[in-house]
Short mmCIF file of C-alpha atoms and ligand atoms in Angstrom, two decimals:
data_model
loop_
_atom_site.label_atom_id
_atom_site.label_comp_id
_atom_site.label_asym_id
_atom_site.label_seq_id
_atom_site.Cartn_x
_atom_site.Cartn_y
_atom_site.Cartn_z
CA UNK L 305 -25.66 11.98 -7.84
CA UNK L 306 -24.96 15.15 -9.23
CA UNK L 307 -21.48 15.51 -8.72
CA UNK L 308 -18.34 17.33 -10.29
CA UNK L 309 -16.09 14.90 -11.82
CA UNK L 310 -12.35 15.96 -11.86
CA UNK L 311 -10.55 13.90 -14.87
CA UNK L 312 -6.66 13.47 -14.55
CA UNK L 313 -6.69 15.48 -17.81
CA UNK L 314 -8.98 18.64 -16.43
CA UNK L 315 -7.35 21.82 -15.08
CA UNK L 316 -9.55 22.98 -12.03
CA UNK L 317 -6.86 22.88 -9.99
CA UNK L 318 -3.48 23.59 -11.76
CA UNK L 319 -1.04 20.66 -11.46
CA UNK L 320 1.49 22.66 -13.24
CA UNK L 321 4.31 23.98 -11.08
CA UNK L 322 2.92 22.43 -7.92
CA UNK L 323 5.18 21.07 -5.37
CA UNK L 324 4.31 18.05 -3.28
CA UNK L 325 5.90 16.05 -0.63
CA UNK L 326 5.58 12.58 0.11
CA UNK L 327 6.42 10.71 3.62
CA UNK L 328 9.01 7.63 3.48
CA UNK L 329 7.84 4.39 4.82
CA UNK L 330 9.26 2.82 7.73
CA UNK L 331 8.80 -0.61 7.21
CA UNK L 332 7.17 -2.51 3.77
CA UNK L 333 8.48 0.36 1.70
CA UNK L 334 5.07 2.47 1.22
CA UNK L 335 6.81 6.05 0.87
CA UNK L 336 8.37 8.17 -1.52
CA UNK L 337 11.07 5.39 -1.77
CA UNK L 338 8.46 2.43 -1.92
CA UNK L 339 6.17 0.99 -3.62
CA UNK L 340 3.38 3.96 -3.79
CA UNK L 341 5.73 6.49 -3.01
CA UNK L 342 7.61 5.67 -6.31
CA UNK L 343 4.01 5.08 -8.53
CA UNK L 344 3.29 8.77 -6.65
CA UNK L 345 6.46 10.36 -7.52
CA UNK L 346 6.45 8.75 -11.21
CA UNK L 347 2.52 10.37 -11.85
CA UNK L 348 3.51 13.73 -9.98
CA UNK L 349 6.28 14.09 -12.04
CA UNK L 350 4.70 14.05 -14.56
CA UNK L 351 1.82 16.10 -14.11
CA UNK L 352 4.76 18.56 -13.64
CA UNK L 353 4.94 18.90 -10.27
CA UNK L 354 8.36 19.40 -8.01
CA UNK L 355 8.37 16.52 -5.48
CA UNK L 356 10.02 16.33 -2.42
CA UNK L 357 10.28 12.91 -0.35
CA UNK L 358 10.73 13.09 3.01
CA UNK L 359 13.02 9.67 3.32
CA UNK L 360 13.89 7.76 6.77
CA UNK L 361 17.77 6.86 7.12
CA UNK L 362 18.14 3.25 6.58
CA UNK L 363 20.88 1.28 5.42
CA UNK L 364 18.86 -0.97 3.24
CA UNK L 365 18.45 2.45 0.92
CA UNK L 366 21.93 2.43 0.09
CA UNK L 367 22.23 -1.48 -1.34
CA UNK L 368 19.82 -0.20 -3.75
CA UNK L 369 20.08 1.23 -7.32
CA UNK L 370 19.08 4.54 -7.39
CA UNK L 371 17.05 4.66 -10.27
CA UNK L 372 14.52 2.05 -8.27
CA UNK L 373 15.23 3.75 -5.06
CA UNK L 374 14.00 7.16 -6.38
CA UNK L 375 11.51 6.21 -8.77
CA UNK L 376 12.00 9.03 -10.94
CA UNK L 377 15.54 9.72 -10.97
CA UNK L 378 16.84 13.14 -10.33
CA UNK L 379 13.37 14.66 -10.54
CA UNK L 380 12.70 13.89 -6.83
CA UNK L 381 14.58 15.54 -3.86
CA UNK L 382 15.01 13.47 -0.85
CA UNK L 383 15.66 14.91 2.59
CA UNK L 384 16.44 12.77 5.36
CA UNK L 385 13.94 13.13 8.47
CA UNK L 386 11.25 11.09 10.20
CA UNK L 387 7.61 11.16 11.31
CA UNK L 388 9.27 10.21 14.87
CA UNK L 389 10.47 13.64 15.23
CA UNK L 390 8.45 16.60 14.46
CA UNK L 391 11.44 18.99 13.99
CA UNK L 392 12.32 17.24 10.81
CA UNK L 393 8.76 17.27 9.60
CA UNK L 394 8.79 21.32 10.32
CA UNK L 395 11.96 21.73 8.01
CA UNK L 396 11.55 19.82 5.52
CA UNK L 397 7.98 21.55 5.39
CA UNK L 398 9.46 24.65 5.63
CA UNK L 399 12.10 23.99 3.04
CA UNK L 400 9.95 22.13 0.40
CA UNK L 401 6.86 24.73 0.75
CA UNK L 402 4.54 22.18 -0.63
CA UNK L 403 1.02 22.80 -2.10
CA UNK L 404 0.35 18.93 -1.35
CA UNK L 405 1.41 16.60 0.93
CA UNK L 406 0.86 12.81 0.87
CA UNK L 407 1.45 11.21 3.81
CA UNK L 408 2.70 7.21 3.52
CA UNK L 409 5.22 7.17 6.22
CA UNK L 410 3.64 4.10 7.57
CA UNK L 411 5.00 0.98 9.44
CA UNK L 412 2.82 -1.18 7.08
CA UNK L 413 3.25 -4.66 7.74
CA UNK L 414 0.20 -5.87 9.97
CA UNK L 415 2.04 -9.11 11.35
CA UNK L 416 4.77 -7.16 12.29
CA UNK L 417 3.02 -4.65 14.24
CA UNK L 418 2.04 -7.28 16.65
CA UNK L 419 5.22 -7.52 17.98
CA UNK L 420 6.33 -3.94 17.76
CA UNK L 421 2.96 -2.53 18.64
CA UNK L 422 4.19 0.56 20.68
CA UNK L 423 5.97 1.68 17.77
CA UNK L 424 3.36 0.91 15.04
CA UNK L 425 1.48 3.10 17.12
CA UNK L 426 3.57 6.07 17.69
CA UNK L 427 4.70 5.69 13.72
CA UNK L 428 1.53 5.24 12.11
CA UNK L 429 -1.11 7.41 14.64
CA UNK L 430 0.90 9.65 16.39
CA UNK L 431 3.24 10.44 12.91
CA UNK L 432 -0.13 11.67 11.20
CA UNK L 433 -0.69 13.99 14.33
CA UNK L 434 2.65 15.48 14.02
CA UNK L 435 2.68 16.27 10.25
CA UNK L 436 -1.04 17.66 10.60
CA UNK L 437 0.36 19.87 13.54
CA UNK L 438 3.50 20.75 11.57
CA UNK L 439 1.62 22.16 9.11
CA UNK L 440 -0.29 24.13 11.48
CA UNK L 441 2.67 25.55 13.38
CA UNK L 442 3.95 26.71 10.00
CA UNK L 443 0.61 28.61 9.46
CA UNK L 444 0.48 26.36 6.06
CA UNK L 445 -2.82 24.76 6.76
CA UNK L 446 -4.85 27.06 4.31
CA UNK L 447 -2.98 26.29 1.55
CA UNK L 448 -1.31 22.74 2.06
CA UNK L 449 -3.85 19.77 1.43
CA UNK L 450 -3.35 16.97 3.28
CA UNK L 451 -3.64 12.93 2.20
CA UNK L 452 -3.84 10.21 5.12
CA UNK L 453 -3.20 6.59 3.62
CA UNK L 454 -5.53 5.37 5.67
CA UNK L 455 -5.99 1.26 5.06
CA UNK L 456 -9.08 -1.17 4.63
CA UNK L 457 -7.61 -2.69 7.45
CA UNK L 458 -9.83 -0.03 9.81
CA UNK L 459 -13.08 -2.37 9.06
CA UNK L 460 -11.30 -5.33 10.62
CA UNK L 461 -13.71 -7.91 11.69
CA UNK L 462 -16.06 -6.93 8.98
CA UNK L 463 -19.64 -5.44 9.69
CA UNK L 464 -20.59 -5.84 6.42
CA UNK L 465 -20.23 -8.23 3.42
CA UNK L 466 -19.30 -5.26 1.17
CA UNK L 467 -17.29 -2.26 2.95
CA UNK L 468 -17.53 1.26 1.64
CA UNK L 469 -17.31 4.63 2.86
CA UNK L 470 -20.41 3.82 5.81
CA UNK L 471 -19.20 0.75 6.88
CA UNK L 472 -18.34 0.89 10.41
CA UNK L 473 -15.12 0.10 11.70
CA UNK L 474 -13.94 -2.66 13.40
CA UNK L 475 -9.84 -3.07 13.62
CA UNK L 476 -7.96 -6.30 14.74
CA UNK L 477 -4.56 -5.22 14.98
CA UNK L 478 -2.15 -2.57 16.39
CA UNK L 479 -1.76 -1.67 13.16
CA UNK L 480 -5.60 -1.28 12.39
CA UNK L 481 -6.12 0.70 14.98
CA UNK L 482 -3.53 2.66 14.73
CA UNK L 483 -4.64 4.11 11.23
CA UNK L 484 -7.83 4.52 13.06
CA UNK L 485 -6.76 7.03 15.06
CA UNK L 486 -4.67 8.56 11.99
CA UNK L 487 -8.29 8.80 10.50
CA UNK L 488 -10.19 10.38 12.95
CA UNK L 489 -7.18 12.76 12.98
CA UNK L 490 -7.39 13.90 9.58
CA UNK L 491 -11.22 14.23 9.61
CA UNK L 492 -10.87 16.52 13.35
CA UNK L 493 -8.18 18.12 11.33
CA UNK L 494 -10.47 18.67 7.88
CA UNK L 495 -13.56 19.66 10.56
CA UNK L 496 -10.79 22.73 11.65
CA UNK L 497 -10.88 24.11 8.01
CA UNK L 498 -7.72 22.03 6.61
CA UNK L 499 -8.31 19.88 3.21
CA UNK L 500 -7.33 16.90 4.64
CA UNK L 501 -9.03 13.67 2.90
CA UNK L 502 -8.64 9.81 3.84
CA UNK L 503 -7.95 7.64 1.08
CA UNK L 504 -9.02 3.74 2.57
CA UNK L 505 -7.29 2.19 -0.13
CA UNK L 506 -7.94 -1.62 0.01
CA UNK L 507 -5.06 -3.63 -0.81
CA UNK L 508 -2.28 -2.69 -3.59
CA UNK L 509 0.39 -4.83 -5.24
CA UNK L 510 3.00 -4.62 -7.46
CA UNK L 511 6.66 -5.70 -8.96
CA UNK L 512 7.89 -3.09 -6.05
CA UNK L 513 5.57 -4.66 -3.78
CA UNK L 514 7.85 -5.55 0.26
CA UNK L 515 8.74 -9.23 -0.03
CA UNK L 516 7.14 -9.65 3.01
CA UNK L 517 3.70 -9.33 2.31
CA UNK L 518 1.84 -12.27 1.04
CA UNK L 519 1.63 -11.42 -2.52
CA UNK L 520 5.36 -10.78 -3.22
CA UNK L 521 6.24 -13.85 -1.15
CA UNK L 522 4.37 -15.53 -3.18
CA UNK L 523 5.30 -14.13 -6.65
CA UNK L 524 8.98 -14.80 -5.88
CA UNK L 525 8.85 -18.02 -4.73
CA UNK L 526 7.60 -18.90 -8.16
CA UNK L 527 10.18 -17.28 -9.58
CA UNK L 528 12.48 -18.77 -7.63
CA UNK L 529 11.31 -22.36 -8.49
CA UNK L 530 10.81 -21.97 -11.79
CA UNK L 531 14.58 -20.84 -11.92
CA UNK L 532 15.27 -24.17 -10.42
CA UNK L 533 16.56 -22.18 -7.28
CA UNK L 534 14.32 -22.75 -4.19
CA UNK L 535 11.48 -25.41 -3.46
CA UNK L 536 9.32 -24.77 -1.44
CA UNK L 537 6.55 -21.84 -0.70
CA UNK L 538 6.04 -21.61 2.75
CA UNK L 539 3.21 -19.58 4.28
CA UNK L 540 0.28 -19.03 6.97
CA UNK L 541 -3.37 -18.61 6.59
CA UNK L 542 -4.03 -19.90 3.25
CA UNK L 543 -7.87 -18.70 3.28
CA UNK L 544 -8.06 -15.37 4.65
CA UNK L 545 -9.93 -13.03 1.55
CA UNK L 546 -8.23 -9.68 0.44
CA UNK L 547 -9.28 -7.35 -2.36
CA UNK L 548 -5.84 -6.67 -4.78
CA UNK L 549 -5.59 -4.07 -6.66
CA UNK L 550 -2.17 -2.97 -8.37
CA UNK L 551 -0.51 0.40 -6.94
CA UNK L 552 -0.30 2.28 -10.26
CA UNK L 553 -4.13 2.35 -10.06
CA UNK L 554 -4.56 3.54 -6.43
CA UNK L 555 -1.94 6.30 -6.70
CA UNK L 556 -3.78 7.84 -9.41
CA UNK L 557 -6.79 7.54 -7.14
CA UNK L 558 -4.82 9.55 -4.13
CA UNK L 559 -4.04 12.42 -6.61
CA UNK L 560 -7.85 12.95 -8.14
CA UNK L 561 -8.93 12.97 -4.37
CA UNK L 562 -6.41 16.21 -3.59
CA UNK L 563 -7.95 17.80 -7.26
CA UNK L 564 -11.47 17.47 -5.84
CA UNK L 565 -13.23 21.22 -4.72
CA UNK L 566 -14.23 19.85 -1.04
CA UNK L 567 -12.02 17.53 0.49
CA UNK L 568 -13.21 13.99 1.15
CA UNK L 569 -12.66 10.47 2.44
CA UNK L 570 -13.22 7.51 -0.51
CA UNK L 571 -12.66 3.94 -0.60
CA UNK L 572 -10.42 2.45 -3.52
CA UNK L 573 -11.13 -0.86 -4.08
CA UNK L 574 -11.43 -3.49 -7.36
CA UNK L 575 -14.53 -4.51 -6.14
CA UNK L 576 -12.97 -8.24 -6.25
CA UNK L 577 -12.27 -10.24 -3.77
CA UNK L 578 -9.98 -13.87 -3.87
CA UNK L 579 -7.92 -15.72 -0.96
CA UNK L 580 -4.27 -16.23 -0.81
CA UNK L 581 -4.73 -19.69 -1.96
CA UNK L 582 -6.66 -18.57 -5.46
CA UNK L 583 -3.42 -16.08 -5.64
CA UNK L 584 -1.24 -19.40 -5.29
CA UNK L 585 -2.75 -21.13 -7.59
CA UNK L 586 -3.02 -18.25 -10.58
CA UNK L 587 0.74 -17.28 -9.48
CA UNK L 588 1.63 -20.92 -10.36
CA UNK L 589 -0.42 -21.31 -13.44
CA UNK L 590 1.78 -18.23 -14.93
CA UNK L 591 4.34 -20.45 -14.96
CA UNK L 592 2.54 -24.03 -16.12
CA UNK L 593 2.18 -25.56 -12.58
CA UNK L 594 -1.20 -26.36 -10.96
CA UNK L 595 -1.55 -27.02 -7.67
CA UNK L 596 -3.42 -29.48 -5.92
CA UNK L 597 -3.87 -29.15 -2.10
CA UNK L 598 -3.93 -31.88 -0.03
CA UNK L 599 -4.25 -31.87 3.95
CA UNK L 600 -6.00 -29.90 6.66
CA UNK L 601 -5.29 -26.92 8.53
CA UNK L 602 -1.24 -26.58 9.24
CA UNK L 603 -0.39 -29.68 7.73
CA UNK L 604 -2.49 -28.62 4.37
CA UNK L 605 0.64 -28.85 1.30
CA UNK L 606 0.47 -27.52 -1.76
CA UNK L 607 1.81 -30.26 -4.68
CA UNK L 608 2.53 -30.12 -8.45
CA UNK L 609 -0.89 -32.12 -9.81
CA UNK L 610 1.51 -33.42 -12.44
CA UNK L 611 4.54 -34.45 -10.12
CA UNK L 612 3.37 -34.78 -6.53
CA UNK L 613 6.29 -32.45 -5.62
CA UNK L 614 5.77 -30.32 -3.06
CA UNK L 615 5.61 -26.94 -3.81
CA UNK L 616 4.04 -25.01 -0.72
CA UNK L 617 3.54 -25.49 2.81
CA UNK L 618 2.15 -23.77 5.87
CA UNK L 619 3.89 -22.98 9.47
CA UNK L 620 1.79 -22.00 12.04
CA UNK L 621 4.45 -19.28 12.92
CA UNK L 622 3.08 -17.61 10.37
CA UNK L 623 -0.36 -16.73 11.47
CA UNK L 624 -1.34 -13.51 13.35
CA UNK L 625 -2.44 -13.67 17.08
CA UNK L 626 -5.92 -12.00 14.53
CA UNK L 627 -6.44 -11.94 11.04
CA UNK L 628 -8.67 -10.27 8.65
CA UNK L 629 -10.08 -12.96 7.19
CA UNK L 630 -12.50 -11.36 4.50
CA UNK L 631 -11.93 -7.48 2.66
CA UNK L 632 -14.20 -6.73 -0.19
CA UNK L 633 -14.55 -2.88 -0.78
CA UNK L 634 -17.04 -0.79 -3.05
CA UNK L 635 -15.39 1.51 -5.54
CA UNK L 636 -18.64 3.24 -6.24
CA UNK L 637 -17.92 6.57 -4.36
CA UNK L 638 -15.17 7.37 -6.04
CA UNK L 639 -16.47 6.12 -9.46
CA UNK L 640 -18.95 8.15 -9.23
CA UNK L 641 -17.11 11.23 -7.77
CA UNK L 642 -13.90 10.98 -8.78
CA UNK L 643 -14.51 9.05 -12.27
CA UNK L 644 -11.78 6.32 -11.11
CA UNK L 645 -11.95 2.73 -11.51
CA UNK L 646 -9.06 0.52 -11.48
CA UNK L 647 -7.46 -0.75 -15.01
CA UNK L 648 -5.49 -3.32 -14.35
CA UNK L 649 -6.95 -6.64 -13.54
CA UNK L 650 -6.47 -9.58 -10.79
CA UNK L 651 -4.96 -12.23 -13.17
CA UNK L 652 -3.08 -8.92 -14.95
CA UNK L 653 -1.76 -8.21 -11.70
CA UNK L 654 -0.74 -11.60 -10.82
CA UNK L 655 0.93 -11.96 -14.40
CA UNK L 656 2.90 -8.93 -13.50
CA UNK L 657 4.34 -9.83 -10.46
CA UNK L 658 5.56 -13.43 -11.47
CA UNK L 659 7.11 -12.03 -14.75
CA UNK L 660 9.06 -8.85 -13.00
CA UNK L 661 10.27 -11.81 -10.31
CA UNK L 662 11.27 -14.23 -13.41
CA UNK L 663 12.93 -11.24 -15.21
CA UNK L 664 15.08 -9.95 -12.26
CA UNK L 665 16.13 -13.52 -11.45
CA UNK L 666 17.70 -13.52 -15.25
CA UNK L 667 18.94 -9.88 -15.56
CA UNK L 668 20.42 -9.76 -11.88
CA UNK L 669 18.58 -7.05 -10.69
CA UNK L 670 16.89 -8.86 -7.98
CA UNK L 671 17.14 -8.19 -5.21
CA UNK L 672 17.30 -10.54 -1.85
CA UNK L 673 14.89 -10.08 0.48
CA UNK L 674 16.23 -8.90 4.21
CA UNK L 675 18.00 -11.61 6.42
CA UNK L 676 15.65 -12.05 9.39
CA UNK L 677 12.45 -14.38 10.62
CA UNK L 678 9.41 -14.66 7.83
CA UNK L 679 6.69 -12.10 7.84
O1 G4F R 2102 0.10 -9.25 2.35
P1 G4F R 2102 -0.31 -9.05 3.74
O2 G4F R 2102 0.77 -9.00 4.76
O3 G4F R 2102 -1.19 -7.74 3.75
P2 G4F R 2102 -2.30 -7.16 4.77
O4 G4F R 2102 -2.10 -7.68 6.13
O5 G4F R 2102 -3.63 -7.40 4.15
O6 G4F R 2102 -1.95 -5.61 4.78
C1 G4F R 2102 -1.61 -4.88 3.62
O7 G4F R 2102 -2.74 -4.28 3.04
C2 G4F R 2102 -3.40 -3.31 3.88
C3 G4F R 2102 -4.62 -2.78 3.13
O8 G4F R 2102 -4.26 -2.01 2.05
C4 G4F R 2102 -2.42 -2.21 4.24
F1 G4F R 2102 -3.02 -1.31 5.04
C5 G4F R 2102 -1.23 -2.79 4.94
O9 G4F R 2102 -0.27 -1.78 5.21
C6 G4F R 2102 -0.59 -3.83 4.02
O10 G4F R 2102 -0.12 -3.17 2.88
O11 G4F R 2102 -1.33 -10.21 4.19
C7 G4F R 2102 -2.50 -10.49 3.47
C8 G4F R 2102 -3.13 -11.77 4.02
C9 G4F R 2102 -3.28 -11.79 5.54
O12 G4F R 2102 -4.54 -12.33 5.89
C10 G4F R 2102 -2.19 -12.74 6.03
O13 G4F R 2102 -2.49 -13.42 7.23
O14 G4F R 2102 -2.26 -12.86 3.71
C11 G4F R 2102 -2.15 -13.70 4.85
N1 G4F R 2102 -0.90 -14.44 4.77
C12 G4F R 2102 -0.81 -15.80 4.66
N2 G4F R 2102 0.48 -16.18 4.66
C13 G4F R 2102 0.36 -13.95 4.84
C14 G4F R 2102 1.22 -15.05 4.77
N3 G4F R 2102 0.81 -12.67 4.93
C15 G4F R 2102 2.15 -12.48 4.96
N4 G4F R 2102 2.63 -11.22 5.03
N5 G4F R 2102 3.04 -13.54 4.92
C16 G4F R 2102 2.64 -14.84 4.83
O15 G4F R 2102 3.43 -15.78 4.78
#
């Protein structure tokens, strides 16, 4: 394929004295404050751009430091407003004038958005819609480009063994289809003349990884028994399939597709798939512990091979009304297009995780997950 490859260290398109913005997250921390919002921020920075975040009022924000909370310090100026109301999007437009805009705001957690489905919806489909039409009412739409996180989550019930660009889609949750119609959005929006791309990143972790998703749960829990503090891991479907990368990866993926001369939609992926219970096990091994499983279904336990103590256990509770139980994506388009490829591998991932969780433990810089029922 004969295709232009732009290189993080090329100058096509200018990074110096850009401005971007970046949409908060409303739940699972995915914005400017979160976990890719503050990879973003960190890589925008320093590129040289001015950032802007576009943060939601919560009081969770303020019990944090704000060195974590911004990412990048002082280099990044928050405004307070919300993908729920379109006058805040058409200031803070206004005000921050940016050249790109990355848009997280998300409510990200897929369990949770069966039970809060109407809002999911308007967050995470109707949200994209406003800041797309923002941009138009402002008559910035020939300048501003325009990145959807859109999520693997879109090919659902999977079509094919391998999903890429092609594959169609297939969602199983509110969620899902929610950032379906936030994709079909962007590409009605991109078919109008606006350089508005989809990235369909496939999953991302990280130390700043939500402790409610499975991989953080996970990670901390070890942390937390290998501190002597907690015993027992408990989760839901042990054998649903996900493909993890780690976030500093895919937000460097998110930038090269806003560099690109045409805009596009691309899939980031590792290419890797493994289930929640391989990412037990590994998390475990980091800290000396294997784990043998013993049981069926709900009552299935996970024990110490060595001890017989029991280290993790299921709760039906915790399984969605549907799951995606198998996500394997193709890199290749943006390999080939974009010249990406993640660095950083499963087991380096894993490593990462349990260590950061380990290390705040000791230093006191942990911090405890929100009061409320298990995600
Ligand atoms: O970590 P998860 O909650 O992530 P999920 O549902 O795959 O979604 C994440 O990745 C998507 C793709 O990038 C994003 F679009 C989305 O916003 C989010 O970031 O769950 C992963 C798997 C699921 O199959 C779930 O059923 O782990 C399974 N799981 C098993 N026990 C659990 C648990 N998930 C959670 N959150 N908590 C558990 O106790």
């Amino acid at each position: 394929m004969a295709r232009r490859l732009v290189a993080l260290t090329e100058r096509s398109y200018q990074s110096a004295n850009k401005t971007a913005l970046i949409t908060d997250s409303h739940h699972g921390k995915t914005g400017a404050d979160g976990q890719d919002g503050s990879y973003l921020c960190e890589l925008l920075v320093g590129q040289g751009y001015t950032v802007h975040g576009l943060v939601r009022h919560h009081s969770e924000v303020h019990s944090q430091k704000p060195s974590r909370r911004m990412g990048t310090g002082a280099a990044v100026q928050h405004h307070y407003g919300d993908v729920l109301d379109p006058f805040s999007l058409i200031k803070i437009l206004r005000l921050a004038s940016p050249d790109e805009v990355y848009h997280l705001a998300a409510q990200s957690h897929v369990g949770l958005s069966f039970s809060t489905s109407s809002y999911t919806s308007d967050v995470d489909a109707l949200g994209t819609l406003r800041v797309l039409e923002a941009i138009v009412a402002l008559g910035m739409e020939k300048r501003v480009r325009f990145y959807n996180a859109c999520s693997s989550e879109v090919f659902g019930d999977v079509k094919e063994r391998v999903q890429n660009e092609n594959t169609p889609f297939n969602p199983r949750s509110p969620y899902a289809v929610s950032k379906l119609y936030s994709y079909y959005t962007t590409v009605n929006f991109r078919d109008q003349g606006v350089f508005a791309v989809n990235g369909i990143l496939f999953n991302h972790e990280s130390p700043r990884r939500g402790m409610d998703f499975v991989t953080r749960k996970i990670s901390r829990a070890v942390a937390l028994i290998h501190h002597g503090r907690r015993c027992v891991l408990t989760l839901g479907n042990l054998n649903s399939y996900r493909d993890w990368g780690h976030a500093r990866d895919y937000v460097r993926g998110m930038w090269l597709m806003m560099q690109q001369p045409e805009p596009e939609d691309f899939v980031l992926a590792t290419g890797e798939t493994h289930s929640v219970r391989k990412f037990v096990e590994e998390a475990f091994r980091m800290i000396g512990i294997d784990i043998e499983w013993r049981g069926k279904g709900v009552s299935e336990v996970g024990v110490d091979a060595s001890t017989g103590r029991l280290l993790v256990q299921t709760d039906p509770a915790l399984y969605r009304p549907l799951d995606v139980g198998y996500l394997h994506g193709s890199p290749q388009k943006a390999k080939e297009v974009l010249g990406w490829k993640p660095e950083i591998t499963f087991q380096q991932l894993v490593r990462e995780m349990v260590m950061a969780d380990i290390r705040a433990l000791e230093d006191g810089s942990d911090l405890r997950a929100i009061e409320g029922p298990q995600l």
